[in-house]
Amino acid sequence: MNEQFTIGGLARKAGVNLQTVRYYERRGLLLPVGRKESGYRVYGLDALKRLKFIRRAKELGFTLEEIRGLLDLRIEPAQSKDACERVKEKTSIKLKTVEEKLKALTSVRKVLKSLLDACDRRSPTESCPILKAMEKEGVKEDEG
Amino acid sequence: MNEQFTIGGLARKAGVNLQTVRYYERRGLLLPVGRKESGYRVYGLDALKRLKFIRRAKELGFTLEEIRGLLDLRIEPAQSKDACERVKEKTSIKLKTVEEKLKALTSVRKVLKSLLDACDRRSPTESCPILKAMEKEGVKEDEG
DNA sequence: CTTGACCCTATACCATGGTATAGAGTGTAT
DNA sequence: ATACACTCTATACCATGGTATAGGGTCAAG
């Protein structure tokens, strides 16, 4: 209960480099609950969860800045309606970009599948099938 | 119309930095169709498409190496059965990574949606819903 | 035949996200 | 009390994906 870690223990449990933990602290992503007399950082179980979250979110293509934003999207009981609205807005924005990525990735998947098909039929493709197919997919090409 | 570009024209049309075009060439992602006497690079319309594809793929979280792999997927008429099999294999691998990304992003979308939901209901949540959701390992794609 | 916009190569530099190392203190088991 | 694993800060270093700059050539218009 109320398990505590030293930085090394935390890093090991989460499977990340010890330096990375300190790096995340510098970036404002992961703070120790406190320090010992000696100056040693002390972490709780929540830190472990947070650290795991950071790694997963990173794999999903969020930057550390964005992850910090996500972690800040906490709905605390004391928060005002305004705060809730701001949180909601940030979340919506993130959701929208995620949905765009999903759409584009779905197209890519479709293309790859049809390429596999072509392989099975041994029908030669154009010089760069993925490009041709993406054109037909009508995934937006530019915008900014 | 067999339109041709110089490197600057291509970069402008695609909305990328000129140096970036040369960088992609160094990385083997985008070659000019040829050179003028002067040594000037010459590009065709296909290069523009390719360049746009690269940018999009990048936004989806593919590395330049991965993108090169995607662009290299093709079946040539003269290819042997073996070669075809290799293409198929490469394509399957790409497909798998795309599907992993899709899965992970779908989880994120779910989490973000539920967060928005919680916000709508304004249920004063005790702890960060995102954290909660991610703690459950539901999003994990890794360690395999 | 020079000016300006463009191109060439080569190399330096930048940001992000880490990782490693140096030099010094801590904690504890023998 | 000393060895060993661990921690601290600070700083250097690495890879990726670019971006900028230096020193020079090309080319069309005037």
Tab-separated table of C-alpha atoms (C1' of nucleotides) in Angstrom:
chain	number	residue	atom	x	y	z
A	1	MET	CA	0.000	0.000	0.000
A	2	ASN	CA	1.141	3.473	-0.803
A	3	GLU	CA	4.148	1.987	-2.430
A	4	GLN	CA	7.109	4.257	-2.936
A	5	PHE	CA	9.892	4.171	-5.454
A	6	THR	CA	13.258	5.673	-5.842
A	7	ILE	CA	14.033	6.930	-9.316
A	8	GLY	CA	15.872	3.785	-10.295
A	9	GLY	CA	13.054	1.539	-9.109
A	10	LEU	CA	10.518	3.588	-10.987
A	11	ALA	CA	12.560	3.524	-14.167
A	12	ARG	CA	13.014	-0.230	-13.935
A	13	LYS	CA	9.327	-0.865	-13.268
A	14	ALA	CA	8.289	1.278	-16.181
A	15	GLY	CA	11.016	-0.037	-18.421
A	16	VAL	CA	12.457	3.334	-19.238
A	17	ASN	CA	15.899	4.810	-18.861
A	18	LEU	CA	16.638	6.537	-15.596
A	19	GLN	CA	17.796	9.642	-17.405
A	20	THR	CA	14.537	9.717	-19.259
A	21	VAL	CA	12.633	10.005	-16.006
A	22	ARG	CA	14.690	13.040	-15.074
A	23	TYR	CA	14.228	14.386	-18.579
A	24	TYR	CA	10.459	14.117	-18.236
A	25	GLU	CA	10.709	15.964	-14.977
A	26	ARG	CA	12.581	18.787	-16.687
A	27	ARG	CA	9.869	18.846	-19.311
A	28	GLY	CA	7.220	19.115	-16.626
A	29	LEU	CA	5.641	15.755	-17.325
A	30	LEU	CA	6.453	13.795	-14.233
A	31	LEU	CA	7.227	15.206	-10.828
A	32	PRO	CA	8.272	13.194	-7.773
A	33	VAL	CA	5.900	13.381	-4.823
A	34	GLY	CA	8.819	14.669	-2.798
A	35	ARG	CA	12.435	14.371	-1.843
A	36	LYS	CA	14.263	12.661	0.953
A	37	GLU	CA	16.635	14.514	3.240
A	38	SER	CA	19.397	13.407	0.949
A	39	GLY	CA	17.724	14.952	-2.040
A	40	TYR	CA	16.693	11.603	-3.485
A	41	ARG	CA	13.479	11.773	-5.479
A	42	VAL	CA	10.513	9.863	-4.113
A	43	TYR	CA	7.768	8.561	-6.390
A	44	GLY	CA	4.423	6.887	-5.777
A	45	LEU	CA	2.384	4.396	-7.767
A	46	ASP	CA	0.692	7.200	-9.640
A	47	ALA	CA	4.056	8.154	-11.090
A	48	LEU	CA	4.422	4.673	-12.506
A	49	LYS	CA	1.023	4.897	-14.163
A	50	ARG	CA	1.786	8.324	-15.467
A	51	LEU	CA	5.082	7.173	-16.869
A	52	LYS	CA	3.434	4.275	-18.657
A	53	PHE	CA	0.860	6.614	-20.044
A	54	ILE	CA	3.541	8.905	-21.373
A	55	ARG	CA	5.231	6.049	-23.192
A	56	ARG	CA	2.031	4.856	-24.775
A	57	ALA	CA	0.915	8.285	-25.789
A	58	LYS	CA	4.324	8.819	-27.318
A	59	GLU	CA	3.988	5.705	-29.397
A	60	LEU	CA	0.743	7.112	-30.667
A	61	GLY	CA	2.575	10.070	-32.053
A	62	PHE	CA	1.895	12.677	-29.418
A	63	THR	CA	4.758	14.997	-28.653
A	64	LEU	CA	5.850	15.515	-25.058
A	65	GLU	CA	4.237	18.918	-25.175
A	66	GLU	CA	0.970	17.388	-26.282
A	67	ILE	CA	1.210	14.679	-23.676
A	68	ARG	CA	1.680	17.280	-21.036
A	69	GLY	CA	-1.490	18.841	-22.373
A	70	LEU	CA	-3.330	15.548	-22.185
A	71	LEU	CA	-2.219	14.960	-18.646
A	72	ASP	CA	-3.410	18.393	-17.731
A	73	LEU	CA	-6.873	17.562	-18.949
A	74	ARG	CA	-7.945	16.493	-15.547
A	75	ILE	CA	-11.435	17.164	-14.372
A	76	GLU	CA	-11.029	18.134	-10.807
A	77	PRO	CA	-14.034	18.521	-8.540
A	78	ALA	CA	-13.179	22.059	-7.697
A	79	GLN	CA	-12.868	23.182	-11.279
A	80	SER	CA	-15.086	25.863	-12.613
A	81	LYS	CA	-17.389	25.525	-15.557
A	82	ASP	CA	-14.989	27.673	-17.534
A	83	ALA	CA	-12.114	25.343	-16.856
A	84	CYS	CA	-14.253	22.455	-17.944
A	85	GLU	CA	-15.014	24.224	-21.189
A	86	ARG	CA	-11.358	24.821	-21.881
A	87	VAL	CA	-10.609	21.197	-21.201
A	88	LYS	CA	-13.374	20.215	-23.523
A	89	GLU	CA	-12.034	22.388	-26.284
A	90	LYS	CA	-8.520	21.017	-26.018
A	91	THR	CA	-9.915	17.531	-26.090
A	92	SER	CA	-12.038	18.206	-29.135
A	93	ILE	CA	-9.071	19.529	-31.021
A	94	LYS	CA	-7.032	16.480	-30.169
A	95	LEU	CA	-9.932	14.257	-31.130
A	96	LYS	CA	-10.236	15.908	-34.487
A	97	THR	CA	-6.591	15.384	-35.387
A	98	VAL	CA	-6.832	11.784	-34.223
A	99	GLU	CA	-9.832	11.275	-36.461
A	100	GLU	CA	-8.038	12.757	-39.420
A	101	LYS	CA	-5.132	10.430	-38.855
A	102	LEU	CA	-7.509	7.511	-38.607
A	103	LYS	CA	-9.078	8.405	-41.897
A	104	ALA	CA	-5.763	8.707	-43.667
A	105	LEU	CA	-4.473	5.501	-42.130
A	106	THR	CA	-7.594	3.693	-43.209
A	107	SER	CA	-6.856	4.707	-46.775
A	108	VAL	CA	-3.339	3.471	-46.460
A	109	ARG	CA	-4.591	0.183	-45.160
A	110	LYS	CA	-6.980	-0.172	-48.063
A	111	VAL	CA	-4.170	0.468	-50.492
A	112	LEU	CA	-1.894	-2.053	-48.872
A	113	LYS	CA	-4.629	-4.632	-48.918
A	114	SER	CA	-5.272	-4.155	-52.589
A	115	LEU	CA	-1.574	-4.427	-53.185
A	116	LEU	CA	-1.573	-7.766	-51.417
A	117	ASP	CA	-4.393	-8.763	-53.682
A	118	ALA	CA	-2.414	-7.774	-56.723
A	119	CYS	CA	0.416	-9.901	-55.395
A	120	ASP	CA	-1.868	-12.885	-55.193
A	121	ARG	CA	-3.085	-12.368	-58.721
A	122	ARG	CA	0.501	-11.678	-59.733
A	123	SER	CA	-0.691	-8.699	-61.676
A	124	PRO	CA	2.028	-6.142	-62.172
A	125	THR	CA	1.414	-2.792	-60.581
A	126	GLU	CA	2.248	0.648	-61.792
A	127	SER	CA	5.578	2.090	-60.899
A	128	CYS	CA	4.404	3.204	-57.497
A	129	PRO	CA	1.058	1.633	-56.685
A	130	ILE	CA	0.730	3.285	-53.327
A	131	LEU	CA	0.811	6.724	-54.891
A	132	LYS	CA	-1.657	5.830	-57.642
A	133	ALA	CA	-3.997	4.271	-55.170
A	134	MET	CA	-3.807	7.165	-52.782
A	135	GLU	CA	-4.768	9.478	-55.596
A	136	LYS	CA	-7.898	7.480	-56.210
A	137	GLU	CA	-8.586	7.393	-52.505
A	138	GLY	CA	-8.970	11.120	-52.601
A	139	VAL	CA	-7.235	11.634	-49.324
A	140	LYS	CA	-6.544	15.280	-49.037
A	141	GLU	CA	-3.198	16.180	-50.426
A	142	ASP	CA	-2.582	19.588	-49.071
A	143	GLU	CA	-4.294	22.239	-47.073
A	144	GLY	CA	-1.818	24.560	-45.708
B	1	MET	CA	1.327	17.731	-70.079
B	2	ASN	CA	4.569	16.243	-68.844
B	3	GLU	CA	5.055	19.294	-66.718
B	4	GLN	CA	8.540	19.854	-65.424
B	5	PHE	CA	9.808	21.597	-62.355
B	6	THR	CA	13.039	22.903	-61.101
B	7	ILE	CA	13.765	22.160	-57.458
B	8	GLY	CA	12.505	25.530	-56.300
B	9	GLY	CA	9.273	25.211	-58.229
B	10	LEU	CA	8.672	21.753	-56.839
B	11	ALA	CA	9.345	22.878	-53.302
B	12	ARG	CA	6.991	25.826	-53.652
B	13	LYS	CA	4.217	23.713	-55.177
B	14	ALA	CA	4.486	21.148	-52.447
B	15	GLY	CA	4.881	23.734	-49.748
B	16	VAL	CA	8.102	22.340	-48.403
B	17	ASN	CA	11.527	23.816	-47.879
B	18	LEU	CA	13.928	23.540	-50.779
B	19	GLN	CA	16.573	22.006	-48.568
B	20	THR	CA	14.079	19.403	-47.502
B	21	VAL	CA	13.693	18.249	-51.089
B	22	ARG	CA	17.424	17.727	-51.328
B	23	TYR	CA	17.385	16.039	-47.946
B	24	TYR	CA	14.759	13.577	-49.159
B	25	GLU	CA	16.932	12.874	-52.148
B	26	ARG	CA	19.854	12.062	-49.890
B	27	ARG	CA	17.571	9.759	-47.959
B	28	GLY	CA	16.559	8.026	-51.151
B	29	LEU	CA	12.944	9.108	-51.048
B	30	LEU	CA	12.690	11.431	-53.979
B	31	LEU	CA	14.919	11.425	-57.034
B	32	PRO	CA	14.776	13.931	-59.884
B	33	VAL	CA	13.936	12.464	-63.274
B	34	GLY	CA	17.215	13.895	-64.482
B	35	ARG	CA	19.594	16.799	-64.616
B	36	LYS	CA	20.146	19.610	-67.028
B	37	GLU	CA	23.538	20.286	-68.570
B	38	SER	CA	24.085	22.755	-65.793
B	39	GLY	CA	23.496	20.134	-63.186
B	40	TYR	CA	20.094	21.534	-62.240
B	41	ARG	CA	17.664	18.905	-61.007
B	42	VAL	CA	14.602	18.271	-63.138
B	43	TYR	CA	11.374	16.940	-61.627
B	44	GLY	CA	8.062	15.787	-63.082
B	45	LEU	CA	4.514	15.800	-61.763
B	46	ASP	CA	5.043	12.437	-60.132
B	47	ALA	CA	7.655	14.004	-57.913
B	48	LEU	CA	5.080	16.461	-56.653
B	49	LYS	CA	2.692	13.667	-55.792
B	50	ARG	CA	5.439	11.734	-54.169
B	51	LEU	CA	6.479	14.694	-52.112
B	52	LYS	CA	2.946	15.286	-50.923
B	53	PHE	CA	2.619	11.658	-50.029
B	54	ILE	CA	5.780	11.823	-47.991
B	55	ARG	CA	4.468	14.758	-46.005
B	56	ARG	CA	1.176	13.048	-45.327
B	57	ALA	CA	2.790	9.791	-44.336
B	58	LYS	CA	5.040	11.703	-42.025
B	59	GLU	CA	2.052	13.234	-40.301
B	60	LEU	CA	0.757	9.731	-39.760
B	61	GLY	CA	3.851	8.951	-37.780
B	62	PHE	CA	5.864	7.004	-40.340
B	63	THR	CA	9.586	7.561	-40.281
B	64	LEU	CA	11.362	8.467	-43.499
B	65	GLU	CA	12.726	4.934	-43.609
B	66	GLU	CA	9.235	3.515	-43.389
B	67	ILE	CA	7.981	5.881	-46.032
B	68	ARG	CA	10.739	4.815	-48.346
B	69	GLY	CA	9.604	1.261	-47.787
B	70	LEU	CA	6.034	2.159	-48.631
B	71	LEU	CA	7.039	3.924	-51.807
B	72	ASP	CA	9.210	1.036	-52.871
B	73	LEU	CA	6.361	-1.462	-52.790
B	74	ARG	CA	5.659	-2.494	-56.337
B	75	ILE	CA	5.316	-5.496	-58.557
B	76	GLU	CA	7.225	-5.317	-61.771
B	77	PRO	CA	6.013	-7.231	-64.816
B	78	ALA	CA	9.187	-9.219	-65.141
B	79	GLN	CA	9.320	-10.171	-61.508
B	80	SER	CA	9.794	-13.720	-60.528
B	81	LYS	CA	7.454	-15.461	-58.203
B	82	ASP	CA	10.049	-15.099	-55.486
B	83	ALA	CA	10.304	-11.377	-55.968
B	84	CYS	CA	6.563	-11.145	-55.857
B	85	GLU	CA	6.534	-13.043	-52.624
B	86	ARG	CA	9.042	-10.660	-51.154
B	87	VAL	CA	6.869	-7.711	-52.078
B	88	LYS	CA	3.935	-9.452	-50.540
B	89	GLU	CA	5.843	-10.016	-47.366
B	90	LYS	CA	6.983	-6.430	-47.142
B	91	THR	CA	3.457	-5.280	-47.781
B	92	SER	CA	2.089	-7.527	-45.066
B	93	ILE	CA	4.563	-6.124	-42.619
B	94	LYS	CA	3.583	-2.576	-43.508
B	95	LEU	CA	-0.047	-3.540	-43.255
B	96	LYS	CA	0.536	-4.887	-39.822
B	97	THR	CA	2.166	-1.706	-38.582
B	98	VAL	CA	-0.643	0.337	-40.115
B	99	GLU	CA	-3.179	-1.816	-38.352
B	100	GLU	CA	-1.378	-1.414	-35.085
B	101	LYS	CA	-1.423	2.316	-35.498
B	102	LEU	CA	-5.104	2.187	-36.313
B	103	LYS	CA	-5.827	0.129	-33.257
B	104	ALA	CA	-3.857	2.399	-30.991
B	105	LEU	CA	-5.393	5.533	-32.442
B	106	THR	CA	-8.844	4.043	-32.146
B	107	SER	CA	-8.235	3.540	-28.453
B	108	VAL	CA	-7.106	7.083	-28.102
B	109	ARG	CA	-10.188	8.276	-29.885
B	110	LYS	CA	-12.340	6.274	-27.532
B	111	VAL	CA	-10.604	7.725	-24.521
B	112	LEU	CA	-10.896	11.247	-25.839
B	113	LYS	CA	-14.561	10.734	-26.614
B	114	SER	CA	-15.335	9.406	-23.195
B	115	LEU	CA	-13.498	12.318	-21.722
B	116	LEU	CA	-15.673	14.672	-23.704
B	117	ASP	CA	-18.651	12.727	-22.497
B	118	ALA	CA	-17.621	13.039	-18.898
B	119	CYS	CA	-17.157	16.713	-19.479
B	120	ASP	CA	-20.664	16.994	-20.884
B	121	ARG	CA	-22.148	15.234	-17.939
B	122	ARG	CA	-19.908	17.326	-15.754
B	123	SER	CA	-19.473	14.462	-13.403
B	124	PRO	CA	-16.755	15.610	-11.066
B	125	THR	CA	-14.275	12.846	-11.650
B	126	GLU	CA	-11.856	12.118	-8.904
B	127	SER	CA	-8.864	11.362	-11.062
B	128	CYS	CA	-7.824	11.979	-14.641
B	129	PRO	CA	-10.026	9.850	-16.905
B	130	ILE	CA	-7.278	9.559	-19.443
B	131	LEU	CA	-4.907	8.190	-16.892
B	132	LYS	CA	-7.534	5.776	-15.673
B	133	ALA	CA	-8.214	4.485	-19.142
B	134	MET	CA	-4.579	4.078	-19.991
B	135	GLU	CA	-3.774	2.334	-16.744
B	136	LYS	CA	-5.963	-0.517	-17.804
B	137	GLU	CA	-3.446	-1.551	-20.432
B	138	GLY	CA	-6.234	-1.331	-22.942
B	139	VAL	CA	-4.236	0.712	-25.340
B	140	LYS	CA	-1.045	-1.194	-25.241
B	141	GLU	CA	0.334	-2.441	-28.518
B	142	ASP	CA	3.890	-2.895	-27.518
B	143	GLU	CA	6.105	-5.302	-25.698
B	144	GLY	CA	5.744	-8.011	-28.253
C	1	DC	C1'	28.311	42.305	-69.328
C	2	DT	C1'	26.257	42.897	-65.133
C	3	DT	C1'	22.379	42.232	-61.939
C	4	DG	C1'	19.130	39.203	-59.738
C	5	DA	C1'	16.977	35.096	-59.187
C	6	DC	C1'	17.893	30.764	-59.344
C	7	DC	C1'	20.818	26.425	-58.937
C	8	DC	C1'	24.981	23.502	-57.225
C	9	DT	C1'	27.777	21.034	-53.224
C	10	DA	C1'	29.254	20.880	-48.723
C	11	DT	C1'	28.865	21.731	-44.196
C	12	DA	C1'	27.001	23.803	-40.003
C	13	DC	C1'	23.296	24.400	-37.250
C	14	DC	C1'	18.651	23.653	-34.965
C	15	DA	C1'	14.772	21.127	-32.159
C	16	DT	C1'	13.028	16.994	-30.220
C	17	DG	C1'	13.598	13.165	-27.418
C	18	DG	C1'	16.403	11.094	-25.345
C	19	DT	C1'	21.201	8.702	-23.399
C	20	DA	C1'	25.834	8.867	-21.311
C	21	DT	C1'	29.346	10.646	-18.442
C	22	DA	C1'	31.779	13.284	-14.900
C	23	DG	C1'	32.353	14.438	-10.296
C	24	DA	C1'	30.373	14.202	-5.927
C	25	DG	C1'	27.285	12.620	-2.091
C	26	DT	C1'	24.170	8.670	0.191
C	27	DG	C1'	22.988	4.242	2.195
C	28	DT	C1'	24.006	-0.118	3.891
C	29	DA	C1'	26.088	-4.655	4.388
C	30	DT	C1'	30.144	-6.814	5.880
D	1	DA	C1'	35.506	1.940	7.556
D	2	DT	C1'	35.188	0.591	3.195
D	3	DA	C1'	33.081	-1.349	-0.816
D	4	DC	C1'	29.234	-1.180	-3.755
D	5	DA	C1'	25.018	0.206	-5.483
D	6	DC	C1'	22.529	3.953	-5.722
D	7	DT	C1'	21.477	9.023	-5.965
D	8	DC	C1'	22.467	14.033	-7.100
D	9	DT	C1'	23.517	18.030	-10.645
D	10	DA	C1'	25.425	19.461	-14.752
D	11	DT	C1'	26.866	18.892	-19.119
D	12	DA	C1'	28.004	16.409	-23.334
D	13	DC	C1'	26.547	13.515	-26.748
D	14	DC	C1'	23.458	10.868	-30.078
D	15	DA	C1'	19.771	10.138	-33.975
D	16	DT	C1'	16.136	11.955	-36.678
D	17	DG	C1'	14.358	15.319	-39.559
D	18	DG	C1'	15.100	18.986	-41.055
D	19	DT	C1'	16.925	24.328	-42.038
D	20	DA	C1'	20.563	27.764	-42.964
D	21	DT	C1'	24.793	29.344	-44.791
D	22	DA	C1'	29.091	29.653	-47.423
D	23	DG	C1'	31.238	29.769	-51.682
D	24	DG	C1'	30.437	29.165	-56.163
D	25	DG	C1'	28.075	28.422	-61.017
D	26	DT	C1'	23.741	29.336	-64.366
D	27	DC	C1'	20.687	32.021	-66.924
D	28	DA	C1'	17.417	35.609	-68.619
D	29	DA	C1'	16.597	40.543	-68.832
D	30	DG	C1'	18.280	44.911	-69.461
